[in-house]
PDB file of C-alpha atoms in Angstrom:
ATOM      1  CA  MET J 588     -10.157 -14.357  16.548  1.00  0.00           C
ATOM      2  CA  PHE J 589     -11.319 -10.904  15.971  1.00  0.00           C
ATOM      3  CA  ARG J 590     -10.425  -9.797  19.479  1.00  0.00           C
ATOM      4  CA  ALA J 591      -6.906 -11.270  18.938  1.00  0.00           C
ATOM      5  CA  LEU J 592      -6.591  -9.253  15.741  1.00  0.00           C
ATOM      6  CA  ASP J 593      -7.978  -5.929  17.180  1.00  0.00           C
ATOM      7  CA  ASN J 594      -4.630  -4.438  17.655  1.00  0.00           C
ATOM      8  CA  ASP J 595      -2.807  -1.715  15.587  1.00  0.00           C
ATOM      9  CA  ASP J 596       0.549  -3.473  15.958  1.00  0.00           C
ATOM     10  CA  GLY J 597      -0.865  -6.533  13.996  1.00  0.00           C
ATOM     11  CA  ARG J 598      -0.262 -10.180  14.908  1.00  0.00           C
ATOM     12  CA  SER J 599       1.920 -12.912  13.610  1.00  0.00           C
ATOM     13  CA  LEU J 600       0.506 -16.518  13.005  1.00  0.00           C
ATOM     14  CA  GLN J 601       2.608 -17.598  15.945  1.00  0.00           C
ATOM     15  CA  GLN J 602       1.131 -14.811  18.143  1.00  0.00           C
ATOM     16  CA  LEU J 603      -2.330 -15.736  16.981  1.00  0.00           C
ATOM     17  CA  HIS J 604      -1.709 -19.491  17.744  1.00  0.00           C
ATOM     18  CA  THR J 605      -0.563 -18.617  21.253  1.00  0.00           C
ATOM     19  CA  GLN J 606      -3.459 -16.297  21.915  1.00  0.00           C
ATOM     20  CA  THR J 607      -6.331 -18.560  20.522  1.00  0.00           C
ATOM     21  CA  GLY J 608      -4.796 -22.039  21.063  1.00  0.00           C
ATOM     22  CA  MET J 609      -6.011 -22.785  17.461  1.00  0.00           C
ATOM     23  CA  ALA J 610      -3.794 -25.111  15.225  1.00  0.00           C
ATOM     24  CA  LYS J 611      -1.735 -23.130  12.699  1.00  0.00           C
ATOM     25  CA  PRO J 612      -3.155 -24.870   9.748  1.00  0.00           C
ATOM     26  CA  THR J 613      -6.748 -24.074  10.949  1.00  0.00           C
ATOM     27  CA  LEU J 614      -5.576 -20.458  11.637  1.00  0.00           C
ATOM     28  CA  LEU J 615      -4.108 -20.176   8.149  1.00  0.00           C
ATOM     29  CA  ARG J 616      -7.438 -21.465   6.450  1.00  0.00           C
ATOM     30  CA  LEU J 617      -9.548 -19.109   8.609  1.00  0.00           C
ATOM     31  CA  LEU J 618      -7.232 -16.167   7.974  1.00  0.00           C
ATOM     32  CA  LEU J 619      -7.255 -16.813   4.178  1.00  0.00           C
ATOM     33  CA  THR J 620     -11.157 -16.939   4.297  1.00  0.00           C
ATOM     34  CA  LEU J 621     -11.370 -13.798   6.382  1.00  0.00           C
ATOM     35  CA  GLU J 622      -8.978 -12.077   3.859  1.00  0.00           C
ATOM     36  CA  GLN J 623     -11.063 -13.055   0.857  1.00  0.00           C
ATOM     37  CA  GLN J 624     -14.250 -11.738   2.544  1.00  0.00           C
ATOM     38  CA  GLY J 625     -12.600  -8.503   3.438  1.00  0.00           C
ATOM     39  CA  PHE J 626     -12.405  -8.712   7.205  1.00  0.00           C
ATOM     40  CA  VAL J 627      -8.696  -9.228   7.563  1.00  0.00           C
ATOM     41  CA  TRP J 628      -5.611  -7.852   5.846  1.00  0.00           C
ATOM     42  CA  ARG J 629      -1.875  -8.650   5.924  1.00  0.00           C
ATOM     43  CA  ALA J 630       0.451  -5.686   5.670  1.00  0.00           C
ATOM     44  CA  MET J 631       3.195  -6.088   3.005  1.00  0.00           C
ATOM     45  CA  GLY J 632       5.582  -4.171   5.246  1.00  0.00           C
ATOM     46  CA  ASP J 633       5.684  -6.522   8.144  1.00  0.00           C
ATOM     47  CA  GLY J 634       3.642  -9.544   7.044  1.00  0.00           C
ATOM     48  CA  LEU J 635       1.405  -9.363  10.153  1.00  0.00           C
ATOM     49  CA  TYR J 636      -2.391  -9.877  10.227  1.00  0.00           C
ATOM     50  CA  ARG J 637      -4.795  -6.987  11.168  1.00  0.00           C
ATOM     51  CA  ARG J 638      -8.495  -6.608  11.466  1.00  0.00           C
ATOM     52  CA  LYS J 639      -9.772  -4.521   8.645  1.00  0.00           C
ATOM     53  CA  VAL J 640     -11.232  -1.031   9.461  1.00  0.00           C
ATOM     54  CA  VAL J 641     -13.545   1.397   7.882  1.00  0.00           C
ATOM     55  CA  LEU J 642     -12.194   4.869   7.175  1.00  0.00           C
ATOM     56  CA  THR J 643     -14.341   7.573   8.634  1.00  0.00           C
ATOM     57  CA  GLU J 644     -14.066  11.295   8.891  1.00  0.00           C
ATOM     58  CA  THR J 645     -13.619  11.022  12.765  1.00  0.00           C
ATOM     59  CA  THR J 646     -10.865   8.462  12.561  1.00  0.00           C
ATOM     60  CA  GLN J 647      -7.465   9.746  13.982  1.00  0.00           C
ATOM     61  CA  GLY J 648      -4.222   8.519  15.084  1.00  0.00           C
ATOM     62  CA  SER J 649      -2.967   5.110  14.783  1.00  0.00           C
ATOM     63  CA  THR J 650      -6.271   3.776  13.430  1.00  0.00           C
ATOM     64  CA  ARG J 651      -6.141   6.239  10.566  1.00  0.00           C
ATOM     65  CA  GLN J 652      -2.509   5.118   9.890  1.00  0.00           C
ATOM     66  CA  ARG J 653      -3.580   1.438   9.751  1.00  0.00           C
ATOM     67  CA  GLU J 654      -6.681   2.230   7.580  1.00  0.00           C
ATOM     68  CA  LEU J 655      -4.675   4.206   5.027  1.00  0.00           C
ATOM     69  CA  GLY J 656      -1.912   1.530   4.943  1.00  0.00           C
ATOM     70  CA  GLU J 657      -4.820  -1.116   4.280  1.00  0.00           C
ATOM     71  CA  ILE J 658      -6.240   0.866   1.491  1.00  0.00           C
ATOM     72  CA  ALA J 659      -2.834   1.849  -0.129  1.00  0.00           C
ATOM     73  CA  GLY J 660      -1.337  -1.636  -0.153  1.00  0.00           C
ATOM     74  CA  PRO J 661      -2.703  -3.092  -3.415  1.00  0.00           C
ATOM     75  CA  TYR J 662      -1.806   0.204  -5.248  1.00  0.00           C
ATOM     76  CA  LEU J 663       1.764   0.199  -3.866  1.00  0.00           C
ATOM     77  CA  GLU J 664       2.105  -3.434  -4.964  1.00  0.00           C
ATOM     78  CA  ARG J 665       0.930  -2.768  -8.505  1.00  0.00           C
ATOM     79  CA  LEU J 666       3.035   0.381  -8.792  1.00  0.00           C
ATOM     80  CA  GLN J 667       6.168  -1.676  -7.805  1.00  0.00           C
ATOM     81  CA  ARG J 668       5.334  -4.285 -10.261  1.00  0.00           C
ATOM     82  CA  GLN J 669       4.960  -1.612 -13.020  1.00  0.00           C
ATOM     83  CA  VAL J 670       8.204   0.421 -12.338  1.00  0.00           C
ATOM     84  CA  ILE J 671      10.375  -2.113 -10.498  1.00  0.00           C
ATOM     85  CA  TRP J 672      11.292   0.190  -7.592  1.00  0.00           C
ATOM     86  CA  PRO J 673       9.327   0.036  -4.472  1.00  0.00           C
ATOM     87  CA  SER J 674       7.372   2.589  -2.527  1.00  0.00           C
ATOM     88  CA  ASP J 675       6.391   3.620   1.073  1.00  0.00           C
ATOM     89  CA  LEU J 676       3.191   5.104   2.442  1.00  0.00           C
ATOM     90  CA  LEU J 677       3.813   7.795   4.999  1.00  0.00           C
ATOM     91  CA  VAL J 678       1.037   9.428   7.162  1.00  0.00           C
ATOM     92  CA  VAL J 679       1.254  12.218   9.888  1.00  0.00           C
ATOM     93  CA  ARG J 680       0.506  11.047  13.436  1.00  0.00           C
ATOM     94  CA  ASN J 681       0.814  13.462  16.361  1.00  0.00           C
ATOM     95  CA  ASN J 682       2.927  15.770  14.168  1.00  0.00           C
ATOM     96  CA  ARG J 683       5.273  13.077  13.199  1.00  0.00           C
ATOM     97  CA  LEU J 684       5.851  11.331   9.915  1.00  0.00           C
ATOM     98  CA  ILE J 685       5.121   7.641  10.356  1.00  0.00           C
ATOM     99  CA  ALA J 686       5.579   4.711   7.887  1.00  0.00           C
ATOM    100  CA  ALA J 687       2.189   3.116   7.224  1.00  0.00           C
ATOM    101  CA  GLU J 688       2.930   0.538   4.478  1.00  0.00           C
ATOM    102  CA  THR J 689       5.764  -0.327   2.128  1.00  0.00           C
ATOM    103  CA  SER J 690       6.272  -2.560  -0.963  1.00  0.00           C
ATOM    104  CA  ARG J 691      10.064  -2.860  -0.414  1.00  0.00           C
ATOM    105  CA  LYS J 692       9.809  -6.554   0.716  1.00  0.00           C
ATOM    106  CA  ARG J 693       7.882  -7.461  -2.423  1.00  0.00           C
ATOM    107  CA  SER J 694      10.623  -5.757  -4.785  1.00  0.00           C
ATOM    108  CA  GLY J 695      13.081  -8.459  -4.512  1.00  0.00           C
ATOM    109  CA  LEU J 696      15.779  -5.836  -3.946  1.00  0.00           C
ATOM    110  CA  ALA J 697      18.149  -5.777  -1.092  1.00  0.00           C
ATOM    111  CA  LEU J 698      16.794  -2.498   0.324  1.00  0.00           C
ATOM    112  CA  ASP J 699      16.574  -1.475   3.989  1.00  0.00           C
ATOM    113  CA  PHE J 700      13.038  -0.733   4.672  1.00  0.00           C
ATOM    114  CA  TYR J 701      10.949   1.459   7.233  1.00  0.00           C
ATOM    115  CA  PRO J 702       9.001  -0.970   9.527  1.00  0.00           C
ATOM    116  CA  ILE J 703       5.413  -0.008   9.929  1.00  0.00           C
ATOM    117  CA  GLY J 704       5.210   2.696  12.623  1.00  0.00           C
ATOM    118  CA  PHE J 705       8.811   3.839  11.992  1.00  0.00           C
ATOM    119  CA  ARG J 706       9.209   7.731  12.530  1.00  0.00           C
ATOM    120  CA  VAL J 707      10.729   9.331   9.370  1.00  0.00           C
ATOM    121  CA  ASP J 708      12.597  12.680   9.496  1.00  0.00           C
ATOM    122  CA  PHE J 709      10.126  15.528   8.220  1.00  0.00           C
ATOM    123  CA  PHE J 710      12.715  17.953   6.902  1.00  0.00           C
ATOM    124  CA  LEU J 711      15.118  15.638   5.035  1.00  0.00           C
ATOM    125  CA  SER J 712      13.060  12.900   3.666  1.00  0.00           C
ATOM    126  CA  ALA J 713      11.249  13.153   0.260  1.00  0.00           C
ATOM    127  CA  PRO J 714       7.713  12.266   1.802  1.00  0.00           C
ATOM    128  CA  GLY J 715       8.306  14.906   4.642  1.00  0.00           C
ATOM    129  CA  ARG J 716       9.152  17.653   2.206  1.00  0.00           C
ATOM    130  CA  ALA J 717       6.052  16.768  -0.082  1.00  0.00           C
ATOM    131  CA  TYR J 718       3.832  16.780   2.882  1.00  0.00           C
ATOM    132  CA  LEU J 719       4.961  20.169   4.046  1.00  0.00           C
ATOM    133  CA  ALA J 720       4.880  21.570   0.564  1.00  0.00           C
ATOM    134  CA  TRP J 721       1.261  20.680  -0.086  1.00  0.00           C
ATOM    135  CA  CYS J 722      -0.425  20.711   3.265  1.00  0.00           C
ATOM    136  CA  SER J 723      -2.465  23.550   4.472  1.00  0.00           C
ATOM    137  CA  ASP J 724      -0.691  26.609   6.103  1.00  0.00           C
ATOM    138  CA  LYS J 725      -2.516  25.777   9.444  1.00  0.00           C
ATOM    139  CA  GLU J 726      -1.291  22.177   9.391  1.00  0.00           C
ATOM    140  CA  ARG J 727       2.279  23.297   8.409  1.00  0.00           C
ATOM    141  CA  GLU J 728       2.387  25.823  11.261  1.00  0.00           C
ATOM    142  CA  ARG J 729       1.289  23.096  13.799  1.00  0.00           C
ATOM    143  CA  VAL J 730       3.882  20.609  12.559  1.00  0.00           C
ATOM    144  CA  LEU J 731       6.591  23.327  12.647  1.00  0.00           C
ATOM    145  CA  ALA J 732       5.539  24.508  15.993  1.00  0.00           C
ATOM    146  CA  PHE J 733       5.776  20.990  17.365  1.00  0.00           C
ATOM    147  CA  HIS J 734       9.335  20.332  16.076  1.00  0.00           C
ATOM    148  CA  HIS J 735      10.516  23.725  17.322  1.00  0.00           C
ATOM    149  CA  ARG J 736       9.430  22.483  20.722  1.00  0.00           C
ATOM    150  CA  HIS J 737      10.947  19.103  19.998  1.00  0.00           C
ATOM    151  CA  PRO J 738      13.826  19.882  17.752  1.00  0.00           C
ATOM    152  CA  PRO J 739      15.347  17.231  15.421  1.00  0.00           C
ATOM    153  CA  THR J 740      18.389  15.316  16.672  1.00  0.00           C
ATOM    154  CA  ILE J 741      20.147  15.319  13.227  1.00  0.00           C
ATOM    155  CA  PRO J 742      22.080  18.605  12.790  1.00  0.00           C
ATOM    156  CA  ARG J 743      21.192  18.776   9.083  1.00  0.00           C
ATOM    157  CA  SER J 744      17.524  18.423   9.875  1.00  0.00           C
ATOM    158  CA  LEU J 745      17.678  21.226  12.372  1.00  0.00           C
ATOM    159  CA  ALA J 746      19.517  23.504   9.973  1.00  0.00           C
ATOM    160  CA  VAL J 747      16.947  22.802   7.220  1.00  0.00           C
ATOM    161  CA  MET J 748      14.079  23.592   9.601  1.00  0.00           C
ATOM    162  CA  ASN J 749      15.594  26.761  10.871  1.00  0.00           C
ATOM    163  CA  ALA J 750      16.857  28.409   7.720  1.00  0.00           C
ATOM    164  CA  GLU J 751      16.375  26.539   4.485  1.00  0.00           C
ATOM    165  CA  LEU J 752      12.845  25.202   4.515  1.00  0.00           C
ATOM    166  CA  PRO J 753      10.912  27.923   2.778  1.00  0.00           C
ATOM    167  CA  ALA J 754      13.108  27.741  -0.295  1.00  0.00           C
ATOM    168  CA  ILE J 755      13.130  23.980  -0.321  1.00  0.00           C
ATOM    169  CA  LEU J 756       9.189  23.767  -0.225  1.00  0.00           C
ATOM    170  CA  GLU J 757       9.010  26.432  -3.069  1.00  0.00           C
ATOM    171  CA  ARG J 758      11.426  24.410  -5.105  1.00  0.00           C
ATOM    172  CA  THR J 759       9.281  21.325  -4.232  1.00  0.00           C
ATOM    173  CA  ARG J 760       6.066  22.823  -5.364  1.00  0.00           C
ATOM    174  CA  HIS J 761       7.593  24.062  -8.603  1.00  0.00           C
ATOM    175  CA  GLN J 762       9.192  20.673  -9.685  1.00  0.00           C
ATOM    176  CA  GLY J 763       5.904  18.831  -8.490  1.00  0.00           C
ATOM    177  CA  TYR J 764       7.672  16.273  -5.937  1.00  0.00           C
ATOM    178  CA  GLY J 765       9.586  16.146  -2.916  1.00  0.00           C
ATOM    179  CA  ALA J 766      13.255  14.912  -3.064  1.00  0.00           C
ATOM    180  CA  ARG J 767      15.289  13.287  -0.420  1.00  0.00           C
ATOM    181  CA  ASP J 768      18.123  15.631   0.936  1.00  0.00           C
ATOM    182  CA  PRO J 769      21.542  14.485  -0.268  1.00  0.00           C
ATOM    183  CA  GLN J 770      22.649  14.430   3.444  1.00  0.00           C
ATOM    184  CA  PHE J 771      19.829  12.181   4.675  1.00  0.00           C
ATOM    185  CA  GLY J 772      20.761   8.542   5.384  1.00  0.00           C
ATOM    186  CA  GLY J 773      17.381   7.349   6.113  1.00  0.00           C
ATOM    187  CA  SER J 774      17.286   7.185   9.979  1.00  0.00           C
ATOM    188  CA  GLN J 775      17.168   9.391  13.058  1.00  0.00           C
ATOM    189  CA  LYS J 776      20.989   9.445  13.017  1.00  0.00           C
ATOM    190  CA  PRO J 777      23.438  11.725  10.966  1.00  0.00           C
ATOM    191  CA  MET J 778      24.447  10.161   7.579  1.00  0.00           C
ATOM    192  CA  SER J 779      27.931   9.865   9.074  1.00  0.00           C
ATOM    193  CA  GLU J 780      26.455   7.206  11.460  1.00  0.00           C
ATOM    194  CA  PHE J 781      23.917   5.483   9.289  1.00  0.00           C
ATOM    195  CA  ASP J 782      23.237   5.555   5.545  1.00  0.00           C
ATOM    196  CA  ASP J 783      20.788   3.267   3.803  1.00  0.00           C
ATOM    197  CA  GLY J 784      22.305   4.189   0.391  1.00  0.00           C
ATOM    198  CA  LEU J 785      18.929   5.177  -0.945  1.00  0.00           C
ATOM    199  CA  ASP J 786      17.538   8.029  -2.852  1.00  0.00           C
ATOM    200  CA  ALA J 787      13.809   8.941  -3.259  1.00  0.00           C
ATOM    201  CA  ILE J 788      11.015  11.235  -4.638  1.00  0.00           C
ATOM    202  CA  ALA J 789       7.681  11.569  -3.273  1.00  0.00           C
ATOM    203  CA  VAL J 790       4.246  13.116  -3.921  1.00  0.00           C
ATOM    204  CA  PRO J 791       1.190  13.879  -1.675  1.00  0.00           C
ATOM    205  CA  VAL J 792      -1.930  11.855  -1.426  1.00  0.00           C
ATOM    206  CA  LEU J 793      -4.824  14.357  -1.779  1.00  0.00           C
ATOM    207  CA  GLN J 794      -8.456  14.401  -0.782  1.00  0.00           C
ATOM    208  CA  GLY J 795      -9.581  17.684  -2.148  1.00  0.00           C
ATOM    209  CA  GLN J 796      -6.932  20.167  -0.796  1.00  0.00           C
ATOM    210  CA  ARG J 797      -6.267  17.918   2.182  1.00  0.00           C
ATOM    211  CA  VAL J 798      -3.059  15.845   2.277  1.00  0.00           C
ATOM    212  CA  LEU J 799      -3.918  12.292   3.653  1.00  0.00           C
ATOM    213  CA  ALA J 800      -0.463  10.871   3.358  1.00  0.00           C
ATOM    214  CA  CYS J 801       2.527  10.843   0.880  1.00  0.00           C
ATOM    215  CA  ILE J 802       3.884   8.044  -1.268  1.00  0.00           C
ATOM    216  CA  ASN J 803       7.555   7.716  -2.571  1.00  0.00           C
ATOM    217  CA  LEU J 804       9.571   5.834  -4.997  1.00  0.00           C
ATOM    218  CA  VAL J 805      12.992   4.655  -3.621  1.00  0.00           C
ATOM    219  CA  TRP J 806      16.091   3.362  -5.374  1.00  0.00           C
ATOM    220  CA  MET J 807      19.770   2.838  -4.886  1.00  0.00           C
ATOM    221  CA  ARG J 808      21.559   6.198  -4.817  1.00  0.00           C
ATOM    222  CA  LYS J 809      24.732   4.875  -6.350  1.00  0.00           C
ATOM    223  CA  TYR J 810      22.938   4.329  -9.589  1.00  0.00           C
ATOM    224  CA  ARG J 811      22.249   8.167  -9.960  1.00  0.00           C
ATOM    225  CA  LEU J 812      18.819   7.598 -11.257  1.00  0.00           C
ATOM    226  CA  ARG J 813      16.854  10.597 -10.091  1.00  0.00           C
ATOM    227  CA  SER J 814      16.493  12.322 -13.393  1.00  0.00           C
ATOM    228  CA  LYS J 815      15.368   9.070 -15.072  1.00  0.00           C
ATOM    229  CA  ILE J 816      13.041   8.217 -12.345  1.00  0.00           C
ATOM    230  CA  VAL J 817      11.399  11.636 -12.666  1.00  0.00           C
ATOM    231  CA  ARG J 818      11.119  11.484 -16.301  1.00  0.00           C
ATOM    232  CA  ASP J 819       9.916   7.888 -16.663  1.00  0.00           C
ATOM    233  CA  HIS J 820       7.762   7.413 -13.418  1.00  0.00           C
ATOM    234  CA  LEU J 821       6.741  10.592 -11.842  1.00  0.00           C
ATOM    235  CA  ALA J 822       3.462  10.467 -13.641  1.00  0.00           C
ATOM    236  CA  ASP J 823       3.005   6.805 -12.515  1.00  0.00           C
ATOM    237  CA  LEU J 824       3.628   7.824  -8.929  1.00  0.00           C
ATOM    238  CA  LYS J 825       1.258  10.768  -9.114  1.00  0.00           C
ATOM    239  CA  ALA J 826      -1.353   8.613 -10.714  1.00  0.00           C
ATOM    240  CA  THR J 827      -0.975   5.931  -7.950  1.00  0.00           C
ATOM    241  CA  ALA J 828      -1.303   8.785  -5.320  1.00  0.00           C
ATOM    242  CA  ALA J 829      -4.643  10.025  -6.984  1.00  0.00           C
ATOM    243  CA  GLU J 830      -5.954   6.554  -6.970  1.00  0.00           C
ATOM    244  CA  ILE J 831      -5.288   6.028  -3.248  1.00  0.00           C
ATOM    245  CA  GLY J 832      -6.846   9.358  -2.505  1.00  0.00           C
ATOM    246  CA  ALA J 833      -9.963   8.261  -4.504  1.00  0.00           C
ATOM    247  CA  ALA J 834     -10.130   4.982  -2.693  1.00  0.00           C
ATOM    248  CA  ALA J 835      -9.861   6.585   0.708  1.00  0.00           C
ATOM    249  CA  ALA J 836     -12.719   8.944  -0.344  1.00  0.00           C
ATOM    250  CA  ARG J 837     -14.852   6.136  -1.338  1.00  0.00           C
ATOM    251  CA  ALA J 838     -13.978   4.169   1.882  1.00  0.00           C
ATOM    252  CA  GLY J 839     -15.056   7.277   3.827  1.00  0.00           C
ATOM    253  CA  ARG J 840     -18.498   7.460   2.471  1.00  0.00           C
TER     254      ARG J 840
END
């Protein structure tokens, strides 16, 4: 069972049934027991089962992505119940911004969602701007150098990276959160080709001065709720980010 689960991509019940040959009712009982004992977790974002891992200082790459998603899941779920609107957890992997967990499916709202592992635009998304605003100068320079070698495919993203980013990051720090660019449709395509109809704000998940990840709040753009979301729920978002950072620190000891 553990060997079948030892995969960053996760496994569905059907996949586990095929791999192990065990009956599905037996698998469900076993998985429930393993969840209760802290050996297995099921991501909200894709509903797949994964073996739990322990966050350590040397963990990198896809494993760190999985660990932070595992840690953050309960906090994102609680935040969604508290404020109605769902959240995503985004981490940086190989200089790219990657979705690690989401509560969008739990919200009951008809929102498009980032599947776990989805690459999110650094320069137009709220989490990307929050990350770049609060990460170290060295980390920011590394990310920017990578994206200058591998330029964004969205013209608006390229324009922001080349000319507007310093002013945007200064504004982000001043207001205390990252905000989605009004010309961002949520994918790797221009807004004219794909538009998920959403708006978002985001804040960093910090461990000391280091940015571990970012979390956002997302809502339907047509409702024009940004000012209200900031007024009513920015403090909740920041508190949740702080709790995730503290939980990650405890798991790393």
